[in-house]
Amino acid sequence: MKKGYSPEWVNQRLQTISVRKELTDEWTERGVPKGSEFAILTGEIPQAWSGMTTRQYKNHKGLTKENLRDTMSTLELVLNMLAEATTTELSKAEEPEAFDESKEIARRGGSVAGNARKEIEAQTGKPVVTSKNARDFRMLLGDVIEAAAAEVDGEAVDSGGLHAASSGKLG
């Protein structure tokens, strides 16, 4: 892909766009004015699931003007999508009439994904929110594929991706 994204990541990103559109359609139906109100609600969601404001999240990834979603890992995208889909469903179920009600629903929707993030982190022992961006993961994926191919061929691979001695011992 042109910017170094895998086809799988691009497909995932397209799905997030669809979920996002459904959410913004719901907000429009509830009378939320587009513009700053959409931006406020949008900001509530990742803050609730990631524990960071959008600015903090962008700083964590070393971004200036780039689109945050375009730099998220697959898992970050999935959690953001879960948060937005949950927010949409809560809004449809509760039919908020005031902006503050929509804001609280956005927080709660994000919180559902935040709970999932915390559980993933507890199970893996690793943070979900990473400073790496999707293109970094593509380079890492290439290293993993190369290592897996070498192991299938009967060669051991050290953690740096270099082939170890054919004795099968890792270096």
mmCIF file of C-alpha atoms in Angstrom:
data_model
loop_
_atom_site.group_PDB
_atom_site.id
_atom_site.type_symbol
_atom_site.label_atom_id
_atom_site.label_comp_id
_atom_site.label_asym_id
_atom_site.label_seq_id
_atom_site.Cartn_x
_atom_site.Cartn_y
_atom_site.Cartn_z
ATOM 1 C CA MET A 1 0.000 0.000 0.000
ATOM 2 C CA LYS A 2 1.211 3.513 -0.743
ATOM 3 C CA LYS A 3 1.864 4.697 2.834
ATOM 4 C CA GLY A 4 3.281 1.389 4.053
ATOM 5 C CA TYR A 5 0.056 -0.039 5.506
ATOM 6 C CA SER A 6 -0.863 -3.694 5.115
ATOM 7 C CA PRO A 7 -4.065 -4.580 3.222
ATOM 8 C CA GLU A 8 -5.465 -6.031 6.470
ATOM 9 C CA TRP A 9 -4.842 -2.787 8.339
ATOM 10 C CA VAL A 10 -6.457 -0.776 5.526
ATOM 11 C CA ASN A 11 -9.531 -3.023 5.697
ATOM 12 C CA GLN A 12 -9.693 -2.528 9.459
ATOM 13 C CA ARG A 13 -9.381 1.231 9.024
ATOM 14 C CA LEU A 14 -12.230 1.225 6.487
ATOM 15 C CA GLN A 15 -14.401 -0.618 9.006
ATOM 16 C CA THR A 16 -13.632 2.049 11.607
ATOM 17 C CA ILE A 17 -14.799 4.709 9.163
ATOM 18 C CA SER A 18 -18.116 2.888 8.755
ATOM 19 C CA VAL A 19 -18.600 2.619 12.535
ATOM 20 C CA ARG A 20 -17.683 6.286 12.912
ATOM 21 C CA LYS A 21 -20.242 7.303 10.279
ATOM 22 C CA GLU A 22 -22.960 5.364 12.073
ATOM 23 C CA LEU A 23 -22.067 7.211 15.285
ATOM 24 C CA THR A 24 -22.070 10.664 13.691
ATOM 25 C CA ASP A 25 -25.385 9.854 11.993
ATOM 26 C CA GLU A 26 -26.779 8.974 15.431
ATOM 27 C CA TRP A 27 -25.485 12.228 16.905
ATOM 28 C CA THR A 28 -27.049 14.171 14.032
ATOM 29 C CA GLU A 29 -30.350 12.376 14.612
ATOM 30 C CA ARG A 30 -30.169 13.358 18.299
ATOM 31 C CA GLY A 31 -29.691 17.003 17.344
ATOM 32 C CA VAL A 32 -26.024 17.345 18.260
ATOM 33 C CA PRO A 33 -24.711 20.290 16.228
ATOM 34 C CA LYS A 34 -21.771 19.453 13.976
ATOM 35 C CA GLY A 35 -18.516 21.226 14.696
ATOM 36 C CA SER A 36 -17.195 21.811 18.175
ATOM 37 C CA GLU A 37 -19.870 19.627 19.805
ATOM 38 C CA PHE A 38 -18.900 16.660 17.592
ATOM 39 C CA ALA A 39 -15.253 17.331 18.469
ATOM 40 C CA ILE A 40 -16.017 17.345 22.194
ATOM 41 C CA LEU A 41 -17.966 14.086 22.003
ATOM 42 C CA THR A 42 -15.293 12.543 19.791
ATOM 43 C CA GLY A 43 -12.633 13.479 22.340
ATOM 44 C CA GLU A 44 -14.547 11.899 25.214
ATOM 45 C CA ILE A 45 -14.472 8.439 23.644
ATOM 46 C CA PRO A 46 -10.726 7.732 23.317
ATOM 47 C CA GLN A 47 -10.061 9.505 26.607
ATOM 48 C CA ALA A 48 -12.446 7.090 28.318
ATOM 49 C CA TRP A 49 -10.889 3.971 26.782
ATOM 50 C CA SER A 50 -7.221 4.968 26.540
ATOM 51 C CA GLY A 51 -6.918 7.176 29.615
ATOM 52 C CA MET A 52 -5.457 9.986 27.491
ATOM 53 C CA THR A 53 -6.853 13.073 25.855
ATOM 54 C CA THR A 54 -6.463 13.204 22.089
ATOM 55 C CA ARG A 55 -3.567 15.652 22.515
ATOM 56 C CA GLN A 56 -1.843 13.376 25.036
ATOM 57 C CA TYR A 57 -2.394 10.380 22.747
ATOM 58 C CA LYS A 58 -0.925 12.244 19.761
ATOM 59 C CA ASN A 59 2.042 13.357 21.864
ATOM 60 C CA HIS A 60 2.533 9.759 23.046
ATOM 61 C CA LYS A 61 2.806 8.701 19.396
ATOM 62 C CA GLY A 62 4.987 11.681 18.483
ATOM 63 C CA LEU A 63 2.396 13.134 16.105
ATOM 64 C CA THR A 64 1.927 16.738 15.113
ATOM 65 C CA LYS A 65 -0.635 17.023 12.333
ATOM 66 C CA GLU A 66 -1.194 13.375 11.385
ATOM 67 C CA ASN A 67 -4.564 11.709 11.875
ATOM 68 C CA LEU A 68 -4.389 9.723 15.117
ATOM 69 C CA ARG A 69 -6.478 6.859 13.750
ATOM 70 C CA ASP A 70 -4.111 6.494 10.804
ATOM 71 C CA THR A 71 -1.315 5.684 13.252
ATOM 72 C CA MET A 72 -3.176 3.294 15.554
ATOM 73 C CA SER A 73 -2.290 -0.370 15.801
ATOM 74 C CA THR A 74 -4.969 -2.877 14.850
ATOM 75 C CA LEU A 75 -5.825 -3.409 18.523
ATOM 76 C CA GLU A 76 -6.077 0.332 19.160
ATOM 77 C CA LEU A 77 -8.391 0.646 16.142
ATOM 78 C CA VAL A 78 -10.530 -2.251 17.371
ATOM 79 C CA LEU A 79 -10.884 -0.742 20.835
ATOM 80 C CA ASN A 80 -11.753 2.658 19.401
ATOM 81 C CA MET A 81 -14.284 0.969 17.123
ATOM 82 C CA LEU A 82 -15.753 -0.921 20.112
ATOM 83 C CA ALA A 83 -16.035 2.359 22.006
ATOM 84 C CA GLU A 84 -17.774 4.123 19.106
ATOM 85 C CA ALA A 85 -20.100 1.201 18.344
ATOM 86 C CA THR A 86 -21.038 0.948 22.027
ATOM 87 C CA THR A 87 -21.651 4.697 22.175
ATOM 88 C CA THR A 88 -23.921 4.407 19.129
ATOM 89 C CA GLU A 89 -25.918 1.567 20.695
ATOM 90 C CA LEU A 90 -26.249 3.372 24.031
ATOM 91 C CA SER A 91 -27.419 6.523 22.274
ATOM 92 C CA LYS A 92 -29.999 4.605 20.243
ATOM 93 C CA ALA A 93 -31.275 2.866 23.383
ATOM 94 C CA GLU A 94 -31.396 5.959 25.591
ATOM 95 C CA GLU A 95 -32.301 8.607 22.999
ATOM 96 C CA PRO A 96 -30.532 11.540 24.684
ATOM 97 C CA GLU A 97 -32.110 14.938 24.185
ATOM 98 C CA ALA A 98 -29.357 17.162 25.567
ATOM 99 C CA PHE A 99 -25.693 17.541 24.688
ATOM 100 C CA ASP A 100 -24.614 16.688 28.253
ATOM 101 C CA GLU A 101 -26.533 13.408 28.010
ATOM 102 C CA SER A 102 -24.721 12.560 24.764
ATOM 103 C CA LYS A 103 -21.422 13.458 26.419
ATOM 104 C CA GLU A 104 -22.095 11.077 29.309
ATOM 105 C CA ILE A 105 -23.067 8.336 26.848
ATOM 106 C CA ALA A 106 -19.807 8.907 24.938
ATOM 107 C CA ARG A 107 -17.866 8.510 28.196
ATOM 108 C CA ARG A 108 -19.729 5.316 29.041
ATOM 109 C CA GLY A 109 -19.223 3.891 25.550
ATOM 110 C CA GLY A 110 -15.522 4.619 25.792
ATOM 111 C CA SER A 111 -15.429 3.111 29.262
ATOM 112 C CA VAL A 112 -16.648 -0.241 27.916
ATOM 113 C CA ALA A 113 -13.623 -0.352 25.607
ATOM 114 C CA GLY A 114 -11.444 0.927 28.461
ATOM 115 C CA ASN A 115 -12.448 -2.082 30.537
ATOM 116 C CA ALA A 116 -11.549 -4.351 27.608
ATOM 117 C CA ARG A 117 -8.178 -2.581 27.294
ATOM 118 C CA LYS A 118 -7.423 -3.093 30.975
ATOM 119 C CA GLU A 119 -8.320 -6.781 30.735
ATOM 120 C CA ILE A 120 -6.104 -7.227 27.660
ATOM 121 C CA GLU A 121 -3.243 -5.499 29.455
ATOM 122 C CA ALA A 122 -3.751 -7.685 32.547
ATOM 123 C CA GLN A 123 -3.701 -10.819 30.400
ATOM 124 C CA THR A 124 -0.729 -9.859 28.209
ATOM 125 C CA GLY A 125 1.282 -7.808 30.670
ATOM 126 C CA LYS A 126 1.773 -5.198 27.935
ATOM 127 C CA PRO A 127 0.210 -1.795 27.315
ATOM 128 C CA VAL A 128 -2.298 -1.648 24.470
ATOM 129 C CA VAL A 129 -1.722 2.026 23.755
ATOM 130 C CA THR A 130 1.663 2.176 22.136
ATOM 131 C CA SER A 131 3.923 4.921 20.895
ATOM 132 C CA LYS A 132 4.438 2.893 17.721
ATOM 133 C CA ASN A 133 2.261 3.638 14.743
ATOM 134 C CA ALA A 134 0.719 1.324 12.166
ATOM 135 C CA ARG A 135 3.627 1.738 9.752
ATOM 136 C CA ASP A 136 6.062 0.707 12.497
ATOM 137 C CA PHE A 137 3.984 -2.441 12.955
ATOM 138 C CA ARG A 138 4.236 -3.189 9.238
ATOM 139 C CA MET A 139 8.045 -3.194 9.523
ATOM 140 C CA LEU A 140 7.803 -5.384 12.629
ATOM 141 C CA LEU A 141 5.429 -7.723 10.812
ATOM 142 C CA GLY A 142 8.005 -8.131 8.056
ATOM 143 C CA ASP A 143 10.593 -9.149 10.668
ATOM 144 C CA VAL A 144 8.175 -11.652 12.239
ATOM 145 C CA ILE A 145 7.315 -13.178 8.863
ATOM 146 C CA GLU A 146 10.989 -13.482 7.991
ATOM 147 C CA ALA A 147 11.702 -15.171 11.331
ATOM 148 C CA ALA A 148 8.759 -17.560 10.948
ATOM 149 C CA ALA A 149 9.854 -18.498 7.438
ATOM 150 C CA ALA A 150 13.372 -19.197 8.683
ATOM 151 C CA GLU A 151 12.037 -21.423 11.477
ATOM 152 C CA VAL A 152 9.878 -23.337 9.008
ATOM 153 C CA ASP A 153 13.021 -23.871 6.954
ATOM 154 C CA GLY A 154 14.680 -25.368 10.054
ATOM 155 C CA GLU A 155 16.842 -22.399 10.966
ATOM 156 C CA ALA A 156 16.839 -20.757 14.378
ATOM 157 C CA VAL A 157 16.449 -17.012 14.571
ATOM 158 C CA ASP A 158 17.683 -14.767 17.364
ATOM 159 C CA SER A 159 15.597 -11.920 18.761
ATOM 160 C CA GLY A 160 17.239 -9.458 16.391
ATOM 161 C CA GLY A 161 15.951 -11.371 13.389
ATOM 162 C CA LEU A 162 19.395 -12.691 12.443
ATOM 163 C CA HIS A 163 19.843 -16.382 11.748
ATOM 164 C CA ALA A 164 21.516 -18.263 14.578
ATOM 165 C CA ALA A 165 23.674 -21.298 14.179
ATOM 166 C CA SER A 166 21.915 -24.192 12.494
ATOM 167 C CA SER A 167 22.262 -26.183 15.742
ATOM 168 C CA GLY A 168 18.851 -24.771 16.658
ATOM 169 C CA LYS A 169 20.149 -22.752 19.607
ATOM 170 C CA LEU A 170 18.976 -19.180 19.862
ATOM 171 C CA GLY A 171 21.702 -16.575 20.158
#
